[in-house]
PDB file of C-alpha atoms in Angstrom:
ATOM      1  CA  MET A   4     -50.142   2.666  -9.772  1.00 55.00           C
ATOM      2  CA  SER A   5     -50.182  -0.493  -7.657  1.00 62.00           C
ATOM      3  CA  SER A   6     -48.272  -0.650  -4.378  1.00 65.00           C
ATOM      4  CA  ASN A   7     -46.052  -3.403  -5.820  1.00 68.00           C
ATOM      5  CA  GLN A   8     -45.159  -1.242  -8.824  1.00 70.00           C
ATOM      6  CA  SER A   9     -44.437   1.685  -6.500  1.00 79.00           C
ATOM      7  CA  LYS A  10     -42.081  -0.500  -4.419  1.00 77.00           C
ATOM      8  CA  ASP A  11     -40.365  -1.708  -7.587  1.00 77.00           C
ATOM      9  CA  ASP A  12     -39.881   1.874  -8.804  1.00 76.00           C
ATOM     10  CA  ARG A  13     -38.396   2.953  -5.446  1.00 82.00           C
ATOM     11  CA  TYR A  14     -36.109  -0.087  -5.412  1.00 79.00           C
ATOM     12  CA  LYS A  15     -34.948   0.647  -8.975  1.00 80.00           C
ATOM     13  CA  ALA A  16     -34.279   4.306  -8.111  1.00 80.00           C
ATOM     14  CA  ARG A  17     -32.209   3.295  -5.044  1.00 85.00           C
ATOM     15  CA  GLN A  18     -30.187   0.790  -7.032  1.00 84.00           C
ATOM     16  CA  GLU A  19     -29.551   3.308  -9.822  1.00 81.00           C
ATOM     17  CA  LYS A  20     -28.238   5.769  -7.218  1.00 80.00           C
ATOM     18  CA  VAL A  21     -25.955   3.077  -5.757  1.00 75.00           C
ATOM     19  CA  LYS A  22     -24.677   2.240  -9.249  1.00 80.00           C
ATOM     20  CA  ARG A  23     -23.962   5.906 -10.014  1.00 82.00           C
ATOM     21  CA  ASN A  24     -22.001   6.294  -6.763  1.00 79.00           C
ATOM     22  CA  ILE A  25     -19.950   3.146  -7.423  1.00 74.00           C
ATOM     23  CA  ASP A  26     -19.309   4.106 -11.048  1.00 72.00           C
ATOM     24  CA  GLU A  27     -18.074   7.538  -9.934  1.00 77.00           C
ATOM     25  CA  LYS A  28     -15.676   5.984  -7.404  1.00 72.00           C
ATOM     26  CA  ILE A  29     -14.341   3.542 -10.007  1.00 72.00           C
ATOM     27  CA  GLU A  30     -13.832   6.399 -12.464  1.00 76.00           C
ATOM     28  CA  SER A  31     -11.975   8.521  -9.896  1.00 77.00           C
ATOM     29  CA  ALA A  32      -9.647   5.676  -8.803  1.00 68.00           C
ATOM     30  CA  GLN A  33      -6.712   6.261 -11.142  1.00 81.00           C
ATOM     31  CA  ILE A  34      -3.690   5.421  -8.960  1.00 86.00           C
ATOM     32  CA  GLU A  35      -1.927   2.147  -9.781  1.00 93.00           C
ATOM     33  CA  LYS A  36       0.292   0.669  -7.093  1.00 96.00           C
ATOM     34  CA  GLY A  37       0.722  -2.360  -4.894  1.00 98.00           C
ATOM     35  CA  LEU A  38      -1.377  -2.295  -1.743  1.00 98.00           C
ATOM     36  CA  LEU A  39      -0.501  -2.678   1.912  1.00 98.00           C
ATOM     37  CA  LEU A  40      -3.318  -4.452   3.719  1.00 98.00           C
ATOM     38  CA  VAL A  41      -3.448  -4.886   7.493  1.00 98.00           C
ATOM     39  CA  ILE A  42      -5.899  -7.389   8.975  1.00 98.00           C
ATOM     40  CA  THR A  43      -6.002  -6.994  12.733  1.00 98.00           C
ATOM     41  CA  GLY A  44      -8.380  -7.297  15.702  1.00 97.00           C
ATOM     42  CA  ASN A  45      -9.098  -9.914  18.363  1.00 94.00           C
ATOM     43  CA  GLY A  46     -11.412 -12.082  16.273  1.00 94.00           C
ATOM     44  CA  LYS A  47     -10.752 -15.355  14.482  1.00 92.00           C
ATOM     45  CA  GLY A  48     -10.154 -15.259  10.741  1.00 94.00           C
ATOM     46  CA  LYS A  49      -7.265 -12.858  10.180  1.00 96.00           C
ATOM     47  CA  SER A  50      -4.875 -15.471   8.818  1.00 94.00           C
ATOM     48  CA  THR A  51      -7.720 -17.067   6.880  1.00 95.00           C
ATOM     49  CA  ALA A  52      -8.423 -13.725   5.188  1.00 97.00           C
ATOM     50  CA  GLY A  53      -4.732 -13.274   4.430  1.00 98.00           C
ATOM     51  CA  PHE A  54      -4.488 -16.714   2.861  1.00 97.00           C
ATOM     52  CA  GLY A  55      -7.676 -16.010   0.921  1.00 97.00           C
ATOM     53  CA  THR A  56      -5.889 -13.065  -0.681  1.00 98.00           C
ATOM     54  CA  ILE A  57      -2.930 -15.288  -1.554  1.00 98.00           C
ATOM     55  CA  ALA A  58      -5.259 -17.916  -3.054  1.00 97.00           C
ATOM     56  CA  ARG A  59      -6.992 -15.223  -5.117  1.00 98.00           C
ATOM     57  CA  ALA A  60      -3.655 -13.897  -6.381  1.00 98.00           C
ATOM     58  CA  VAL A  61      -2.448 -17.398  -7.303  1.00 98.00           C
ATOM     59  CA  GLY A  62      -5.731 -17.876  -9.164  1.00 97.00           C
ATOM     60  CA  HIS A  63      -4.744 -14.868 -11.285  1.00 98.00           C
ATOM     61  CA  ASP A  64      -1.302 -16.409 -11.969  1.00 98.00           C
ATOM     62  CA  LEU A  65       0.513 -13.958  -9.693  1.00 98.00           C
ATOM     63  CA  THR A  66       3.704 -14.921  -7.881  1.00 98.00           C
ATOM     64  CA  CYS A  67       3.212 -15.099  -4.113  1.00 98.00           C
ATOM     65  CA  SER A  68       5.295 -15.689  -0.995  1.00 98.00           C
ATOM     66  CA  VAL A  69       4.307 -16.281   2.624  1.00 98.00           C
ATOM     67  CA  ALA A  70       6.134 -15.756   5.903  1.00 97.00           C
ATOM     68  CA  GLN A  71       4.514 -17.261   8.995  1.00 95.00           C
ATOM     69  CA  PHE A  72       5.413 -16.125  12.474  1.00 93.00           C
ATOM     70  CA  ILE A  73       4.257 -17.822  15.732  1.00 82.00           C
ATOM     71  CA  LYS A  74       2.444 -20.734  14.091  1.00 67.00           C
ATOM     72  CA  GLY A  75       4.144 -23.517  12.225  1.00 59.00           C
ATOM     73  CA  THR A  76       4.729 -26.519  14.463  1.00 63.00           C
ATOM     74  CA  TRP A  77       1.764 -28.500  13.195  1.00 70.00           C
ATOM     75  CA  ASP A  78       0.203 -29.576   9.888  1.00 78.00           C
ATOM     76  CA  ASN A  79      -0.866 -26.518   7.908  1.00 86.00           C
ATOM     77  CA  GLY A  80      -3.685 -26.853   5.366  1.00 89.00           C
ATOM     78  CA  GLU A  81      -2.882 -23.604   3.554  1.00 93.00           C
ATOM     79  CA  LYS A  82       0.790 -24.519   3.234  1.00 93.00           C
ATOM     80  CA  ASN A  83      -0.084 -28.045   2.068  1.00 93.00           C
ATOM     81  CA  LEU A  84      -2.144 -26.580  -0.778  1.00 95.00           C
ATOM     82  CA  LEU A  85      -0.274 -23.435  -1.755  1.00 97.00           C
ATOM     83  CA  GLU A  86       3.236 -24.921  -1.844  1.00 96.00           C
ATOM     84  CA  LYS A  87       1.989 -27.304  -4.552  1.00 97.00           C
ATOM     85  CA  LEU A  88       1.035 -24.206  -6.546  1.00 97.00           C
ATOM     86  CA  GLY A  89       4.487 -22.672  -6.270  1.00 97.00           C
ATOM     87  CA  VAL A  90       4.001 -20.397  -3.264  1.00 98.00           C
ATOM     88  CA  GLU A  91       7.173 -19.969  -1.198  1.00 98.00           C
ATOM     89  CA  PHE A  92       6.798 -20.407   2.575  1.00 96.00           C
ATOM     90  CA  GLN A  93       9.182 -19.207   5.270  1.00 96.00           C
ATOM     91  CA  VAL A  94       7.983 -20.469   8.652  1.00 93.00           C
ATOM     92  CA  MET A  95       9.230 -19.483  12.099  1.00 91.00           C
ATOM     93  CA  ALA A  96       8.155 -22.947  13.306  1.00 74.00           C
ATOM     94  CA  THR A  97       8.658 -22.338  17.023  1.00 69.00           C
ATOM     95  CA  GLY A  98       4.953 -22.437  17.835  1.00 56.00           C
ATOM     96  CA  PHE A  99       3.302 -19.995  20.208  1.00 51.00           C
ATOM     97  CA  THR A 100       5.583 -17.900  22.411  1.00 50.00           C
ATOM     98  CA  TRP A 101       3.730 -19.030  25.528  1.00 49.00           C
ATOM     99  CA  ASN A 102       4.871 -22.565  24.711  1.00 54.00           C
ATOM    100  CA  THR A 103       8.556 -21.796  24.208  1.00 55.00           C
ATOM    101  CA  GLN A 104       8.834 -19.152  26.975  1.00 63.00           C
ATOM    102  CA  ASP A 105      12.293 -18.381  25.627  1.00 77.00           C
ATOM    103  CA  LYS A 106      12.593 -14.823  24.322  1.00 84.00           C
ATOM    104  CA  GLU A 107      16.145 -15.205  23.086  1.00 87.00           C
ATOM    105  CA  SER A 108      15.466 -18.249  20.920  1.00 86.00           C
ATOM    106  CA  ASP A 109      12.171 -16.765  19.702  1.00 87.00           C
ATOM    107  CA  THR A 110      13.945 -13.546  18.720  1.00 91.00           C
ATOM    108  CA  ILE A 111      16.581 -15.486  16.786  1.00 91.00           C
ATOM    109  CA  ALA A 112      13.879 -17.509  15.017  1.00 91.00           C
ATOM    110  CA  ALA A 113      11.869 -14.370  14.209  1.00 93.00           C
ATOM    111  CA  GLN A 114      14.922 -12.570  12.889  1.00 95.00           C
ATOM    112  CA  LYS A 115      15.783 -15.516  10.640  1.00 95.00           C
ATOM    113  CA  VAL A 116      12.351 -15.335   9.003  1.00 96.00           C
ATOM    114  CA  TRP A 117      12.459 -11.523   8.910  1.00 98.00           C
ATOM    115  CA  GLN A 118      15.665 -11.661   6.830  1.00 98.00           C
ATOM    116  CA  GLU A 119      13.718 -13.720   4.287  1.00 98.00           C
ATOM    117  CA  CYS A 120      10.896 -11.167   4.448  1.00 98.00           C
ATOM    118  CA  LYS A 121      13.318  -8.365   3.629  1.00 98.00           C
ATOM    119  CA  ARG A 122      14.518 -10.371   0.633  1.00 98.00           C
ATOM    120  CA  MET A 123      10.911 -10.778  -0.539  1.00 98.00           C
ATOM    121  CA  LEU A 124      10.308  -7.041  -0.173  1.00 98.00           C
ATOM    122  CA  LYS A 125      13.180  -6.334  -2.585  1.00 98.00           C
ATOM    123  CA  ASP A 126      12.098  -8.875  -5.200  1.00 98.00           C
ATOM    124  CA  GLU A 127      10.114  -7.319  -8.074  1.00 98.00           C
ATOM    125  CA  SER A 128       9.136 -10.779  -9.322  1.00 98.00           C
ATOM    126  CA  ILE A 129       6.966 -11.369  -6.217  1.00 98.00           C
ATOM    127  CA  ASP A 130       3.520  -9.830  -6.689  1.00 98.00           C
ATOM    128  CA  VAL A 131       1.887 -10.514  -3.318  1.00 98.00           C
ATOM    129  CA  VAL A 132       3.431 -11.259   0.081  1.00 98.00           C
ATOM    130  CA  LEU A 133       1.676 -12.415   3.251  1.00 98.00           C
ATOM    131  CA  PHE A 134       3.324 -11.753   6.612  1.00 98.00           C
ATOM    132  CA  ASP A 135       1.120 -13.849   8.872  1.00 96.00           C
ATOM    133  CA  GLU A 136       1.175 -12.802  12.559  1.00 95.00           C
ATOM    134  CA  LEU A 137       3.891 -10.190  12.002  1.00 97.00           C
ATOM    135  CA  THR A 138       2.166  -7.783  14.416  1.00 97.00           C
ATOM    136  CA  TYR A 139       3.119  -9.992  17.385  1.00 94.00           C
ATOM    137  CA  MET A 140       6.795  -9.858  16.429  1.00 95.00           C
ATOM    138  CA  VAL A 141       6.699  -6.050  16.539  1.00 96.00           C
ATOM    139  CA  THR A 142       4.732  -6.001  19.803  1.00 95.00           C
ATOM    140  CA  TYR A 143       7.168  -8.397  21.509  1.00 92.00           C
ATOM    141  CA  GLY A 144      10.181  -6.484  20.203  1.00 94.00           C
ATOM    142  CA  TYR A 145      11.542  -9.433  18.220  1.00 94.00           C
ATOM    143  CA  ILE A 146      11.564  -7.292  15.062  1.00 97.00           C
ATOM    144  CA  ASP A 147      12.193  -3.547  14.990  1.00 97.00           C
ATOM    145  CA  LEU A 148       9.140  -1.506  13.951  1.00 98.00           C
ATOM    146  CA  ASP A 149      11.146   1.165  12.122  1.00 97.00           C
ATOM    147  CA  GLU A 150      12.952  -1.508  10.132  1.00 98.00           C
ATOM    148  CA  VAL A 151       9.617  -3.059   9.129  1.00 98.00           C
ATOM    149  CA  ILE A 152       8.190   0.288   8.017  1.00 98.00           C
ATOM    150  CA  GLU A 153      11.304   1.172   6.028  1.00 98.00           C
ATOM    151  CA  ALA A 154      11.274  -2.192   4.232  1.00 98.00           C
ATOM    152  CA  LEU A 155       7.568  -1.869   3.435  1.00 98.00           C
ATOM    153  CA  GLN A 156       7.917   1.668   2.107  1.00 98.00           C
ATOM    154  CA  ASN A 157      10.884   0.768  -0.106  1.00 98.00           C
ATOM    155  CA  ARG A 158       9.368  -2.334  -1.675  1.00 98.00           C
ATOM    156  CA  PRO A 159       8.691  -2.570  -5.445  1.00 98.00           C
ATOM    157  CA  LYS A 160       5.903  -0.215  -6.525  1.00 97.00           C
ATOM    158  CA  MET A 161       3.471  -2.906  -7.713  1.00 98.00           C
ATOM    159  CA  GLN A 162       4.107  -5.404  -4.912  1.00 98.00           C
ATOM    160  CA  SER A 163       1.227  -5.914  -2.475  1.00 98.00           C
ATOM    161  CA  VAL A 164       1.693  -6.982   1.142  1.00 98.00           C
ATOM    162  CA  VAL A 165      -0.817  -8.428   3.601  1.00 98.00           C
ATOM    163  CA  ILE A 166       0.001  -8.257   7.324  1.00 98.00           C
ATOM    164  CA  THR A 167      -2.085 -10.133   9.884  1.00 98.00           C
ATOM    165  CA  GLY A 168      -2.196 -10.294  13.663  1.00 97.00           C
ATOM    166  CA  ARG A 169      -3.721  -8.717  16.741  1.00 96.00           C
ATOM    167  CA  ALA A 170      -2.945  -5.211  17.974  1.00 96.00           C
ATOM    168  CA  ALA A 171      -1.337  -3.856  14.821  1.00 98.00           C
ATOM    169  CA  HIS A 172       0.900  -0.921  15.742  1.00 97.00           C
ATOM    170  CA  ARG A 173      -0.617   2.461  14.881  1.00 97.00           C
ATOM    171  CA  SER A 174       2.341   3.214  12.593  1.00 97.00           C
ATOM    172  CA  LEU A 175       1.504   0.151  10.482  1.00 98.00           C
ATOM    173  CA  ILE A 176      -2.141   1.218  10.385  1.00 98.00           C
ATOM    174  CA  GLU A 177      -1.153   4.725   9.301  1.00 98.00           C
ATOM    175  CA  ILE A 178       0.904   3.589   6.302  1.00 98.00           C
ATOM    176  CA  ALA A 179      -1.553   0.868   5.242  1.00 98.00           C
ATOM    177  CA  ASP A 180      -3.868   1.372   2.265  1.00 98.00           C
ATOM    178  CA  THR A 181      -6.572  -0.888   3.678  1.00 98.00           C
ATOM    179  CA  VAL A 182      -7.119  -1.868   7.315  1.00 98.00           C
ATOM    180  CA  SER A 183      -9.688  -4.427   8.434  1.00 98.00           C
ATOM    181  CA  GLU A 184     -10.478  -5.207  12.051  1.00 97.00           C
ATOM    182  CA  VAL A 185     -11.832  -8.663  12.834  1.00 97.00           C
ATOM    183  CA  LYS A 186     -14.080  -8.515  15.878  1.00 94.00           C
ATOM    184  CA  ASN A 187     -14.583 -11.462  18.216  1.00 89.00           C
ATOM    185  CA  VAL A 188     -18.303 -12.050  18.734  1.00 89.00           C
ATOM    186  CA  LYS A 189     -18.257 -15.750  19.606  1.00 88.00           C
ATOM    187  CA  HIS A 190     -15.649 -18.517  19.441  1.00 80.00           C
ATOM    188  CA  ALA A 191     -16.221 -22.270  19.739  1.00 80.00           C
ATOM    189  CA  PHE A 192     -13.009 -22.714  21.754  1.00 72.00           C
ATOM    190  CA  GLU A 193     -14.481 -20.628  24.579  1.00 75.00           C
ATOM    191  CA  SER A 194     -17.258 -23.209  24.871  1.00 73.00           C
ATOM    192  CA  GLY A 195     -14.778 -26.071  25.145  1.00 83.00           C
ATOM    193  CA  VAL A 196     -14.938 -27.140  21.488  1.00 79.00           C
ATOM    194  CA  LYS A 197     -11.691 -28.544  20.085  1.00 83.00           C
ATOM    195  CA  ALA A 198     -10.071 -26.879  17.060  1.00 79.00           C
ATOM    196  CA  LEU A 199     -11.240 -28.701  13.933  1.00 80.00           C
ATOM    197  CA  ARG A 200      -8.767 -29.875  11.290  1.00 82.00           C
ATOM    198  CA  GLY A 201      -9.571 -28.297   7.931  1.00 77.00           C
ATOM    199  CA  VAL A 202     -11.690 -25.537   9.459  1.00 80.00           C
ATOM    200  CA  ASP A 203      -9.650 -24.033  12.314  1.00 77.00           C
ATOM    201  CA  TRP A 204      -6.233 -25.073  10.965  1.00 68.00           C
TER     202      TRP A 204
END
């Protein structure tokens, strides 16, 4: 047997083992329900991942809604595209809290959007919801954590929710089905590079 044939046989055996393991997991996954996904961490790309999920869902003709906290005072590429495809947007539109420096007005703005979020979480016709940067609202105390958890747990069975933002509260992580942590390895902004339209926002 040649060394190349031996390598091919070992590769084939490894891949067959991988396939068996995956097939077994697929076979054992029998629960059908909407998912709660939390995308957190200090790296760039959390909102991008959340919007990627919304784009995927829209591509499958699912009904989607988005609530954006913190961001919203400038042109938004995702909103520009997805609204044309029927995705509802509720935007806090106060910008970053370090710009406003007004907790009272930020709390009022956050609560206004949160009321819309609660409506979404009761609507069986909405398949996938994105709460972009919701974690900050909980951290800052603009929205009550227990109220968020209760609304998430009482949503329609097949509705999926994606929550993004840094420092997700451990209670949100505990009730989530899938949690991803985006790690910051390198960021152009730290080297003095301006945010690029169409790539960064």
